[in-house]
Short mmCIF file of C-alpha atoms in Angstrom, two decimals:
data_model
loop_
_atom_site.label_atom_id
_atom_site.label_comp_id
_atom_site.label_asym_id
_atom_site.label_seq_id
_atom_site.Cartn_x
_atom_site.Cartn_y
_atom_site.Cartn_z
CA MET A 11 17.75 35.40 21.80
CA LYS A 12 14.58 34.07 20.22
CA GLY A 13 16.31 34.16 16.84
CA ALA A 14 19.21 32.08 18.15
CA ASN A 15 16.79 29.51 19.57
CA ARG A 16 14.98 29.25 16.25
CA ILE A 17 18.27 28.74 14.41
CA ARG A 18 19.29 26.02 16.86
CA SER A 19 15.92 24.31 16.46
CA PHE A 20 16.25 24.50 12.70
CA ALA A 21 19.75 23.00 12.83
CA LEU A 22 18.55 20.12 15.02
CA LEU A 23 15.64 19.41 12.67
CA LEU A 24 17.98 19.48 9.67
CA ALA A 25 20.45 17.09 11.32
CA SER A 26 17.60 14.80 12.34
CA SER A 27 16.26 14.56 8.79
CA ILE A 28 19.71 13.67 7.44
CA ARG A 29 20.28 11.08 10.18
CA ILE A 30 16.91 9.43 9.54
CA GLY A 31 17.61 9.22 5.80
CA SER A 32 21.04 7.68 6.39
CA THR A 33 19.69 5.11 8.84
CA ARG A 34 16.99 3.96 6.47
CA ALA A 35 19.50 3.67 3.64
CA ALA A 36 21.92 1.58 5.69
CA GLY A 37 19.17 -0.90 6.52
CA ASP A 38 18.19 -1.41 2.88
CA SER A 39 21.51 -1.37 1.08
CA TYR A 40 21.17 -4.67 -0.83
CA LEU A 41 18.71 -5.68 -3.53
CA ASN A 42 17.20 -9.01 -4.52
CA VAL A 43 16.38 -10.24 -8.04
CA TYR A 44 13.14 -8.26 -7.99
CA GLY A 45 14.97 -4.99 -7.34
CA GLU A 46 13.53 -4.89 -3.83
CA SER A 47 15.22 -4.95 -0.42
CA LEU A 48 17.09 -8.22 0.07
CA GLN A 49 15.16 -10.42 2.51
CA PRO A 50 16.74 -12.72 5.11
CA CYS A 51 17.69 -16.15 3.82
CA SER A 52 17.78 -17.98 7.14
CA ARG A 53 14.75 -17.60 9.39
CA SER A 54 13.67 -18.33 12.94
CA GLY A 55 14.53 -21.88 14.03
CA MET A 56 17.20 -22.31 11.34
CA ALA A 57 20.98 -22.10 11.39
CA LEU A 58 22.24 -18.57 10.77
CA THR A 59 23.60 -18.07 7.25
CA GLY A 60 25.30 -15.36 5.22
CA TYR A 61 28.93 -14.53 4.48
CA VAL A 62 28.96 -12.18 7.48
CA ARG A 63 26.45 -14.36 9.37
CA ASP A 64 23.68 -11.79 9.46
CA GLY A 65 21.10 -14.02 7.79
CA HIS A 66 21.37 -12.29 4.39
CA CYS A 67 23.16 -13.23 1.16
CA VAL A 68 25.08 -9.97 1.09
CA ASP A 69 27.70 -8.88 -1.42
CA ARG A 70 31.02 -8.17 0.27
CA ASP A 71 34.61 -7.70 -0.83
CA GLY A 72 36.63 -10.74 0.12
CA ASP A 73 33.82 -13.19 -0.55
CA SER A 74 35.47 -14.93 -3.50
CA GLY A 75 32.72 -17.54 -3.49
CA SER A 76 30.04 -14.88 -3.94
CA HIS A 77 27.56 -16.55 -1.57
CA HIS A 78 24.56 -14.80 -3.09
CA VAL A 79 22.07 -17.59 -3.81
CA CYS A 80 19.59 -18.62 -1.12
CA ILE A 81 18.37 -22.20 -1.45
CA ASP A 82 16.31 -24.42 0.82
CA LEU A 83 18.59 -27.36 1.56
CA SER A 84 15.77 -29.15 3.37
CA SER A 85 13.73 -29.39 0.16
CA VAL A 86 13.96 -32.41 -2.13
CA SER A 87 13.02 -32.42 -5.81
CA SER A 88 10.93 -35.37 -6.98
CA LEU A 89 12.92 -35.29 -10.21
CA GLY A 90 16.32 -35.46 -8.53
CA ASP A 91 18.24 -38.51 -7.32
CA GLY A 92 17.94 -37.58 -3.64
CA ARG A 93 21.42 -36.10 -3.32
CA ASN A 94 21.73 -32.71 -1.68
CA PHE A 95 23.72 -29.68 -2.81
CA CYS A 96 26.91 -30.80 -1.04
CA GLN A 97 26.80 -34.29 -2.49
CA VAL A 98 26.08 -33.14 -6.03
CA THR A 99 28.82 -30.49 -6.03
CA GLY A 100 31.37 -32.79 -4.35
CA GLN A 101 31.74 -30.82 -1.12
CA SER A 102 32.09 -32.09 2.42
CA GLU A 103 28.75 -32.94 4.04
CA TRP A 104 28.12 -29.61 5.75
CA CYS A 105 24.62 -29.46 4.24
CA SER A 106 23.31 -31.82 6.93
CA SER A 107 24.89 -30.00 9.88
CA ASP A 108 22.52 -29.75 12.83
CA ASP A 109 24.67 -28.09 15.49
CA MET A 110 25.09 -24.62 14.01
CA PRO A 111 24.63 -21.13 15.52
CA CYS A 112 20.94 -20.24 15.44
CA HIS A 113 19.36 -17.42 13.46
CA ASP A 114 17.49 -16.14 16.53
CA ASP A 115 20.51 -16.28 18.82
CA PRO A 116 23.97 -16.77 17.26
CA SER A 117 25.41 -17.57 20.69
CA SER A 118 23.10 -20.58 20.86
CA TYR A 119 24.05 -23.74 18.95
CA GLY A 120 21.90 -26.69 17.94
CA CYS A 121 20.17 -25.44 14.79
CA SER A 122 20.07 -27.30 11.49
CA ILE A 123 21.01 -25.83 8.13
CA GLU A 124 17.91 -25.22 6.03
CA ASN A 125 17.88 -22.00 4.00
CA TRP A 126 21.48 -21.24 3.09
CA CYS A 127 23.47 -18.71 1.06
CA VAL A 128 25.49 -20.82 -1.38
CA CYS A 129 28.21 -19.83 -3.81
CA GLN A 130 26.70 -18.57 -7.07
CA TRP A 131 29.40 -20.37 -9.07
CA ALA A 132 28.77 -23.67 -7.25
CA PHE A 133 25.03 -23.14 -7.78
CA ALA A 134 25.59 -22.98 -11.55
CA SER A 135 27.55 -26.23 -11.38
CA TYR A 136 24.87 -27.76 -9.16
CA ILE A 137 22.15 -27.19 -11.75
CA ASP A 138 24.20 -28.90 -14.45
CA LYS A 139 25.28 -31.87 -12.32
CA ALA A 140 21.85 -32.39 -10.75
CA GLY A 141 20.21 -32.80 -14.13
CA GLY A 142 18.70 -29.40 -14.77
CA CYS A 143 16.67 -26.71 -13.06
CA ASP A 144 13.76 -29.02 -12.22
CA ALA A 145 16.00 -31.36 -10.23
CA ILE A 146 17.39 -28.90 -7.68
CA HIS A 147 16.43 -27.65 -4.23
CA ASP A 148 13.88 -24.84 -3.91
CA VAL A 149 15.31 -21.35 -4.31
CA MET A 150 14.23 -18.43 -2.12
CA CYS A 151 13.91 -15.70 -4.72
CA GLU A 152 13.32 -12.74 -2.41
CA SER A 153 16.60 -13.63 -0.68
CA ILE A 154 18.80 -14.05 -3.78
CA ASN A 155 21.17 -11.12 -4.27
CA VAL A 156 20.76 -9.34 -7.62
CA ARG A 157 24.52 -9.65 -8.10
CA THR A 158 23.85 -13.27 -9.06
CA ILE A 159 21.84 -12.55 -12.19
CA GLU A 160 24.13 -9.65 -13.06
CA ALA A 161 27.14 -11.99 -12.99
CA TYR A 162 25.36 -14.76 -14.90
CA GLY A 163 24.02 -12.29 -17.45
CA LYS A 164 27.47 -10.95 -18.26
CA ASP A 165 28.67 -14.43 -19.26
CA ARG A 166 25.61 -16.17 -20.65
CA ALA A 167 27.73 -18.51 -22.75
CA LYS A 168 28.92 -20.11 -19.51
CA TYR A 169 26.13 -19.35 -17.04
CA GLY A 170 23.11 -19.12 -19.33
CA ASP A 171 21.47 -22.22 -17.84
CA ALA A 172 21.88 -20.90 -14.29
CA LEU A 173 20.43 -17.54 -15.30
CA ALA A 174 17.51 -19.20 -17.09
CA CYS A 175 16.84 -21.33 -14.01
CA ILE A 176 16.55 -18.33 -11.68
CA VAL A 177 14.46 -16.44 -14.24
CA GLU A 178 12.09 -19.40 -14.45
CA ARG A 179 11.93 -20.22 -10.75
CA CYS A 180 11.46 -16.59 -9.73
CA GLY A 181 9.07 -15.61 -12.53
CA LEU A 182 11.33 -12.85 -13.82
CA GLU A 183 10.06 -13.07 -17.40
CA SER A 184 7.41 -10.48 -16.55
CA SER A 185 9.60 -8.41 -14.25
CA ALA A 186 10.18 -4.82 -15.38
CA TYR A 187 13.26 -4.70 -13.18
CA TYR A 188 14.78 -7.76 -14.84
CA SER A 189 13.94 -6.30 -18.24
CA SER A 190 15.85 -3.14 -17.32
CA LEU A 191 18.90 -5.21 -16.34
CA LEU A 192 18.64 -7.15 -19.59
CA ALA A 193 18.42 -3.93 -21.61
CA ALA A 194 21.46 -2.54 -19.78
CA GLY A 195 23.51 -5.62 -20.60
CA PHE A 196 23.43 -6.64 -16.93
CA GLY A 197 25.57 -3.69 -16.02
CA GLY A 198 23.07 -2.82 -13.33
CA GLY A 199 21.47 0.08 -15.20
CA GLY A 200 22.58 2.38 -12.39
CA VAL A 201 21.01 0.11 -9.79
CA ARG A 202 23.62 -1.63 -7.68
CA SER A 203 22.94 -4.00 -4.81
CA GLY A 204 25.53 -2.47 -2.54
CA GLY A 205 25.08 1.23 -3.08
CA ALA A 206 21.98 2.29 -4.98
CA LEU A 207 19.70 2.55 -1.98
CA VAL A 208 22.35 4.32 0.04
CA GLY A 209 22.42 6.98 -2.67
CA LEU A 210 18.63 7.01 -2.67
CA GLY A 211 18.63 7.46 1.09
CA VAL A 212 21.03 10.40 0.87
CA ALA A 213 18.91 11.93 -1.88
CA SER A 214 15.81 11.51 0.28
CA ALA A 215 17.61 13.17 3.18
CA LEU A 216 18.59 16.10 0.96
CA VAL A 217 15.00 16.47 -0.25
CA ALA A 218 13.78 16.43 3.34
CA SER A 219 16.43 18.99 4.28
CA ALA A 220 15.41 21.23 1.38
CA ALA A 221 11.80 21.03 2.54
CA VAL A 222 12.84 22.10 6.04
CA VAL A 223 14.83 25.03 4.64
CA ALA A 224 11.91 26.07 2.44
CA ALA A 225 9.50 25.95 5.37
CA PHE A 226 11.91 28.00 7.50
CA LEU A 227 12.23 30.66 4.79
CA VAL A 228 8.46 30.83 4.28
CA VAL A 229 7.90 31.41 8.01
CA ARG A 230 10.70 33.97 8.07
CA LYS A 231 9.28 35.83 5.07
CA ARG A 232 5.85 35.88 6.66
CA ARG A 233 7.21 37.35 9.89
CA ILE A 234 8.98 40.12 7.95
CA GLU A 235 5.74 40.90 6.11
CA VAL A 236 3.93 41.13 9.43
CA GLU A 237 6.56 43.49 10.81
CA VAL A 238 6.38 45.67 7.69
CA ASP A 239 2.61 45.79 8.03
CA ARG A 240 2.87 46.77 11.69
CA VAL A 241 5.30 49.62 10.93
CA TRP A 242 3.14 50.82 8.06
CA LYS A 243 0.10 50.94 10.37
CA GLY A 244 2.02 52.66 13.13
CA ASP A 245 1.84 49.71 15.52
CA ASP A 246 5.61 49.68 15.87
CA MET A 247 7.05 53.15 16.63
CA THR A 248 10.43 52.55 14.94
CA ASP A 249 11.74 53.51 11.55
CA GLU A 250 14.02 50.49 11.03
CA ILE A 251 13.08 47.01 9.97
CA SER A 252 16.05 44.72 10.48
CA VAL A 253 16.56 41.00 10.44
CA GLY A 254 16.87 41.18 14.19
CA LYS A 255 13.37 42.59 14.52
CA THR A 256 11.83 39.51 12.97
CA ASN A 257 13.32 37.17 15.58
#
Protein backbone atom coordinates (compact mmCIF):
# COMPACT_ATOMS: atom_id res chain seq x y z
CA MET A 1 0.00 0.00 0.00
CA LYS A 2 2.81 2.36 0.90
CA GLY A 3 4.47 1.55 -2.43
CA ALA A 4 1.31 2.45 -4.34
CA ASN A 5 1.07 5.76 -2.49
CA ARG A 6 4.68 6.58 -3.32
CA ILE A 7 4.09 5.80 -6.99
CA ARG A 8 1.00 8.02 -7.03
CA SER A 9 2.94 10.84 -5.37
CA PHE A 10 5.73 10.44 -7.89
CA ALA A 11 3.26 10.55 -10.79
CA LEU A 12 1.65 13.73 -9.44
CA LEU A 13 5.05 15.39 -9.01
CA LEU A 14 6.04 14.38 -12.54
CA ALA A 15 2.80 15.74 -14.02
CA SER A 16 3.19 18.94 -12.04
CA SER A 17 6.71 19.56 -13.35
CA ILE A 18 5.56 19.09 -16.95
CA ARG A 19 2.53 21.36 -16.44
CA ILE A 20 4.67 24.11 -14.91
CA GLY A 21 7.15 23.95 -17.79
CA SER A 22 4.36 24.13 -20.38
CA THR A 23 2.69 27.09 -18.66
CA ARG A 24 5.89 29.09 -18.53
CA ALA A 25 6.57 28.35 -22.19
CA ALA A 26 3.12 29.46 -23.30
CA GLY A 27 3.55 32.80 -21.55
CA ASP A 28 6.87 33.54 -23.26
CA SER A 29 6.35 32.23 -26.77
CA TYR A 30 7.35 35.38 -28.71
CA LEU A 31 10.70 37.14 -28.92
CA ASN A 32 11.67 40.77 -29.45
CA VAL A 33 14.64 42.11 -31.42
CA TYR A 34 16.92 41.46 -28.45
CA GLY A 35 16.02 37.77 -28.37
CA GLU A 36 14.13 38.31 -25.12
CA SER A 37 10.46 37.83 -24.24
CA LEU A 38 8.30 40.19 -26.28
CA GLN A 39 7.06 43.01 -24.05
CA PRO A 40 3.62 44.65 -24.27
CA CYS A 41 3.36 47.45 -26.80
CA SER A 42 0.32 49.20 -25.35
CA ARG A 43 0.42 50.03 -21.65
CA SER A 44 -1.88 51.20 -18.89
CA GLY A 45 -3.98 54.21 -19.91
CA MET A 46 -3.53 53.56 -23.64
CA ALA A 47 -5.74 51.98 -26.28
CA LEU A 48 -5.26 48.22 -26.50
CA THR A 49 -3.19 47.16 -29.52
CA GLY A 50 -2.03 43.96 -31.18
CA TYR A 51 -3.41 41.83 -34.01
CA VAL A 52 -5.29 39.72 -31.45
CA ARG A 53 -5.75 42.72 -29.13
CA ASP A 54 -3.66 41.35 -26.29
CA GLY A 55 -1.30 44.33 -26.14
CA HIS A 56 1.56 42.52 -27.92
CA CYS A 57 2.84 42.66 -31.51
CA VAL A 58 2.46 38.91 -31.95
CA ASP A 59 3.12 36.87 -35.07
CA ARG A 60 0.00 35.03 -36.20
CA ASP A 61 -1.15 33.25 -39.33
CA GLY A 62 -3.72 35.35 -41.13
CA ASP A 63 -2.05 38.65 -40.27
CA SER A 64 -1.08 39.58 -43.82
CA GLY A 65 -0.02 43.02 -42.61
CA SER A 66 2.46 41.52 -40.16
CA HIS A 67 1.71 44.04 -37.40
CA HIS A 68 5.02 43.48 -35.64
CA VAL A 69 6.47 46.98 -35.14
CA CYS A 70 5.59 48.91 -31.99
CA ILE A 71 5.82 52.68 -32.40
CA ASP A 72 4.79 55.57 -30.18
CA LEU A 73 2.26 57.48 -32.25
CA SER A 74 2.12 60.23 -29.64
CA SER A 75 5.78 61.12 -30.23
CA VAL A 76 6.80 63.78 -32.75
CA SER A 77 10.24 64.03 -34.35
CA SER A 78 11.76 67.50 -34.46
CA LEU A 79 13.14 66.62 -37.89
CA GLY A 80 9.80 65.57 -39.35
CA ASP A 81 7.09 67.72 -40.91
CA GLY A 82 4.58 67.08 -38.13
CA ARG A 83 2.59 64.43 -39.99
CA ASN A 84 1.84 61.21 -38.16
CA PHE A 85 2.19 57.63 -39.38
CA CYS A 86 -1.30 57.54 -40.92
CA GLN A 87 -0.82 60.79 -42.81
CA VAL A 88 2.61 59.89 -44.14
CA THR A 89 1.56 56.42 -45.31
CA GLY A 90 -1.74 57.66 -46.81
CA GLN A 91 -4.07 55.79 -44.47
CA SER A 92 -7.31 56.94 -42.91
CA GLU A 93 -6.81 59.00 -39.75
CA TRP A 94 -7.08 56.18 -37.22
CA CYS A 95 -3.81 57.28 -35.58
CA SER A 96 -5.65 60.04 -33.69
CA SER A 97 -8.50 57.84 -32.44
CA ASP A 98 -9.37 58.56 -28.82
CA ASP A 99 -12.36 56.30 -28.22
CA MET A 100 -10.73 52.88 -28.39
CA PRO A 101 -10.91 49.85 -26.05
CA CYS A 102 -8.50 50.38 -23.17
CA HIS A 103 -5.44 48.28 -22.40
CA ASP A 104 -6.48 47.87 -18.76
CA ASP A 105 -10.07 46.94 -19.55
CA PRO A 106 -10.98 46.09 -23.17
CA SER A 107 -14.68 46.39 -22.32
CA SER A 108 -14.09 50.05 -21.46
CA TYR A 109 -13.80 52.58 -24.30
CA GLY A 110 -12.38 56.09 -24.27
CA CYS A 111 -8.63 55.47 -24.59
CA SER A 112 -6.37 57.15 -27.14
CA ILE A 113 -3.99 55.35 -29.46
CA GLU A 114 -0.40 55.86 -28.34
CA ASN A 115 1.88 52.82 -28.59
CA TRP A 116 0.64 50.77 -31.53
CA CYS A 117 1.60 47.63 -33.46
CA VAL A 118 1.88 48.78 -37.08
CA CYS A 119 2.40 46.80 -40.25
CA GLN A 120 6.10 46.09 -40.80
CA TRP A 121 5.71 46.72 -44.54
CA ALA A 122 3.97 50.06 -43.96
CA PHE A 123 6.68 50.93 -41.43
CA ALA A 124 9.34 50.47 -44.12
CA SER A 125 7.37 52.78 -46.43
CA TYR A 126 6.88 55.25 -43.58
CA ILE A 127 10.63 55.65 -43.05
CA ASP A 128 11.18 56.41 -46.72
CA LYS A 129 8.26 58.83 -47.08
CA ALA A 130 8.94 60.62 -43.79
CA GLY A 131 12.46 61.51 -44.83
CA GLY A 132 14.55 58.88 -43.10
CA CYS A 133 14.96 57.18 -39.75
CA ASP A 134 15.53 60.42 -37.83
CA ALA A 135 12.17 61.83 -38.93
CA ILE A 136 9.87 59.10 -37.60
CA HIS A 137 8.00 58.38 -34.38
CA ASP A 138 9.83 56.72 -31.49
CA VAL A 139 10.03 52.94 -31.71
CA MET A 140 9.55 50.68 -28.68
CA CYS A 141 12.36 48.19 -29.23
CA GLU A 142 11.50 45.72 -26.48
CA SER A 143 8.04 45.38 -28.04
CA ILE A 144 9.09 44.88 -31.68
CA ASN A 145 8.70 41.28 -32.81
CA VAL A 146 11.93 39.68 -34.06
CA ARG A 147 10.04 38.57 -37.16
CA THR A 148 10.43 42.16 -38.37
CA ILE A 149 14.21 42.14 -38.64
CA GLU A 150 14.16 38.58 -39.96
CA ALA A 151 11.85 39.65 -42.80
CA TYR A 152 13.81 42.83 -43.54
CA GLY A 153 17.11 40.95 -43.41
CA LYS A 154 16.00 38.42 -46.00
CA ASP A 155 15.35 41.19 -48.54
CA ARG A 156 17.87 43.89 -47.73
CA ALA A 157 17.79 45.23 -51.28
CA LYS A 158 14.22 46.37 -50.60
CA TYR A 159 14.08 46.75 -46.83
CA GLY A 160 17.69 47.59 -46.00
CA ASP A 161 16.83 51.12 -44.83
CA ALA A 162 14.09 49.83 -42.52
CA LEU A 163 16.43 47.22 -41.08
CA ALA A 164 19.20 49.78 -40.58
CA CYS A 165 16.73 52.09 -38.83
CA ILE A 166 15.71 49.47 -36.26
CA VAL A 167 19.33 48.41 -35.77
CA GLU A 168 20.27 52.03 -35.09
CA ARG A 169 17.29 52.96 -32.93
CA CYS A 170 17.53 49.78 -30.85
CA GLY A 171 21.32 49.67 -30.57
CA LEU A 172 21.58 46.24 -32.16
CA GLU A 173 25.09 46.82 -33.53
CA SER A 174 26.52 45.40 -30.30
CA SER A 175 23.86 42.73 -29.83
CA ALA A 176 25.16 39.16 -29.86
CA TYR A 177 21.65 37.97 -30.68
CA TYR A 178 21.42 40.21 -33.74
CA SER A 179 24.89 39.07 -34.80
CA SER A 180 23.70 35.46 -34.65
CA LEU A 181 20.72 36.29 -36.87
CA LEU A 182 23.01 38.09 -39.29
CA ALA A 183 25.39 35.12 -39.41
CA ALA A 184 22.47 32.77 -40.04
CA GLY A 185 21.27 34.86 -42.97
CA PHE A 186 18.23 35.94 -40.94
CA GLY A 187 16.88 32.43 -41.02
CA GLY A 188 16.42 32.62 -37.29
CA GLY A 189 19.42 30.46 -36.41
CA GLY A 190 17.05 27.98 -34.76
CA VAL A 191 15.46 30.74 -32.71
CA ARG A 192 11.92 31.46 -33.81
CA SER A 193 9.58 33.99 -32.26
CA GLY A 194 6.60 31.68 -32.25
CA GLY A 195 8.06 28.39 -31.14
CA ALA A 196 11.58 28.49 -29.76
CA LEU A 197 10.62 29.17 -26.17
CA VAL A 198 7.86 26.60 -26.29
CA GLY A 199 10.50 24.04 -27.21
CA LEU A 200 12.72 25.40 -24.47
CA GLY A 201 9.87 25.08 -21.99
CA VAL A 202 9.25 21.46 -22.97
CA ALA A 203 12.96 20.74 -22.69
CA SER A 204 13.00 22.33 -19.23
CA ALA A 205 10.02 20.21 -18.23
CA LEU A 206 11.80 17.06 -19.42
CA VAL A 207 14.92 18.00 -17.47
CA ALA A 208 12.82 18.58 -14.37
CA SER A 209 11.07 15.26 -14.92
CA ALA A 210 14.40 13.47 -15.31
CA ALA A 211 15.56 15.02 -12.04
CA VAL A 212 12.44 13.73 -10.29
CA VAL A 213 12.98 10.24 -11.71
CA ALA A 214 16.63 10.29 -10.65
CA ALA A 215 15.72 11.37 -7.12
CA PHE A 216 13.08 8.64 -6.92
CA LEU A 217 15.56 5.97 -8.02
CA VAL A 218 18.20 7.19 -5.57
CA VAL A 219 15.74 6.95 -2.67
CA ARG A 220 14.58 3.54 -3.87
CA LYS A 221 18.15 2.25 -4.15
CA ARG A 222 18.93 3.52 -0.66
CA ARG A 223 15.91 1.74 0.80
CA ILE A 224 16.97 -1.54 -0.84
CA GLU A 225 20.47 -1.13 0.59
CA VAL A 226 18.98 -0.58 4.04
CA GLU A 227 16.85 -3.71 3.71
CA VAL A 228 19.85 -5.75 2.57
CA ASP A 229 21.82 -4.47 5.53
CA ARG A 230 19.00 -5.38 7.92
CA VAL A 231 18.77 -8.94 6.56
CA TRP A 232 22.54 -9.34 6.70
CA LYS A 233 22.53 -8.27 10.36
CA GLY A 234 19.61 -10.50 11.22
CA ASP A 235 17.22 -7.63 11.93
CA ASP A 236 14.73 -8.97 9.41
CA MET A 237 14.02 -12.71 9.91
CA THR A 238 13.24 -13.44 6.24
CA ASP A 239 15.32 -14.91 3.47
CA GLU A 240 13.77 -12.95 0.59
CA ILE A 241 14.42 -9.40 -0.45
CA SER A 242 11.80 -8.35 -2.98
CA VAL A 243 10.76 -5.08 -4.50
CA GLY A 244 7.68 -5.25 -2.33
CA LYS A 245 9.77 -5.27 0.82
CA THR A 246 11.24 -1.89 0.04
CA ASN A 247 7.84 -0.19 -0.13
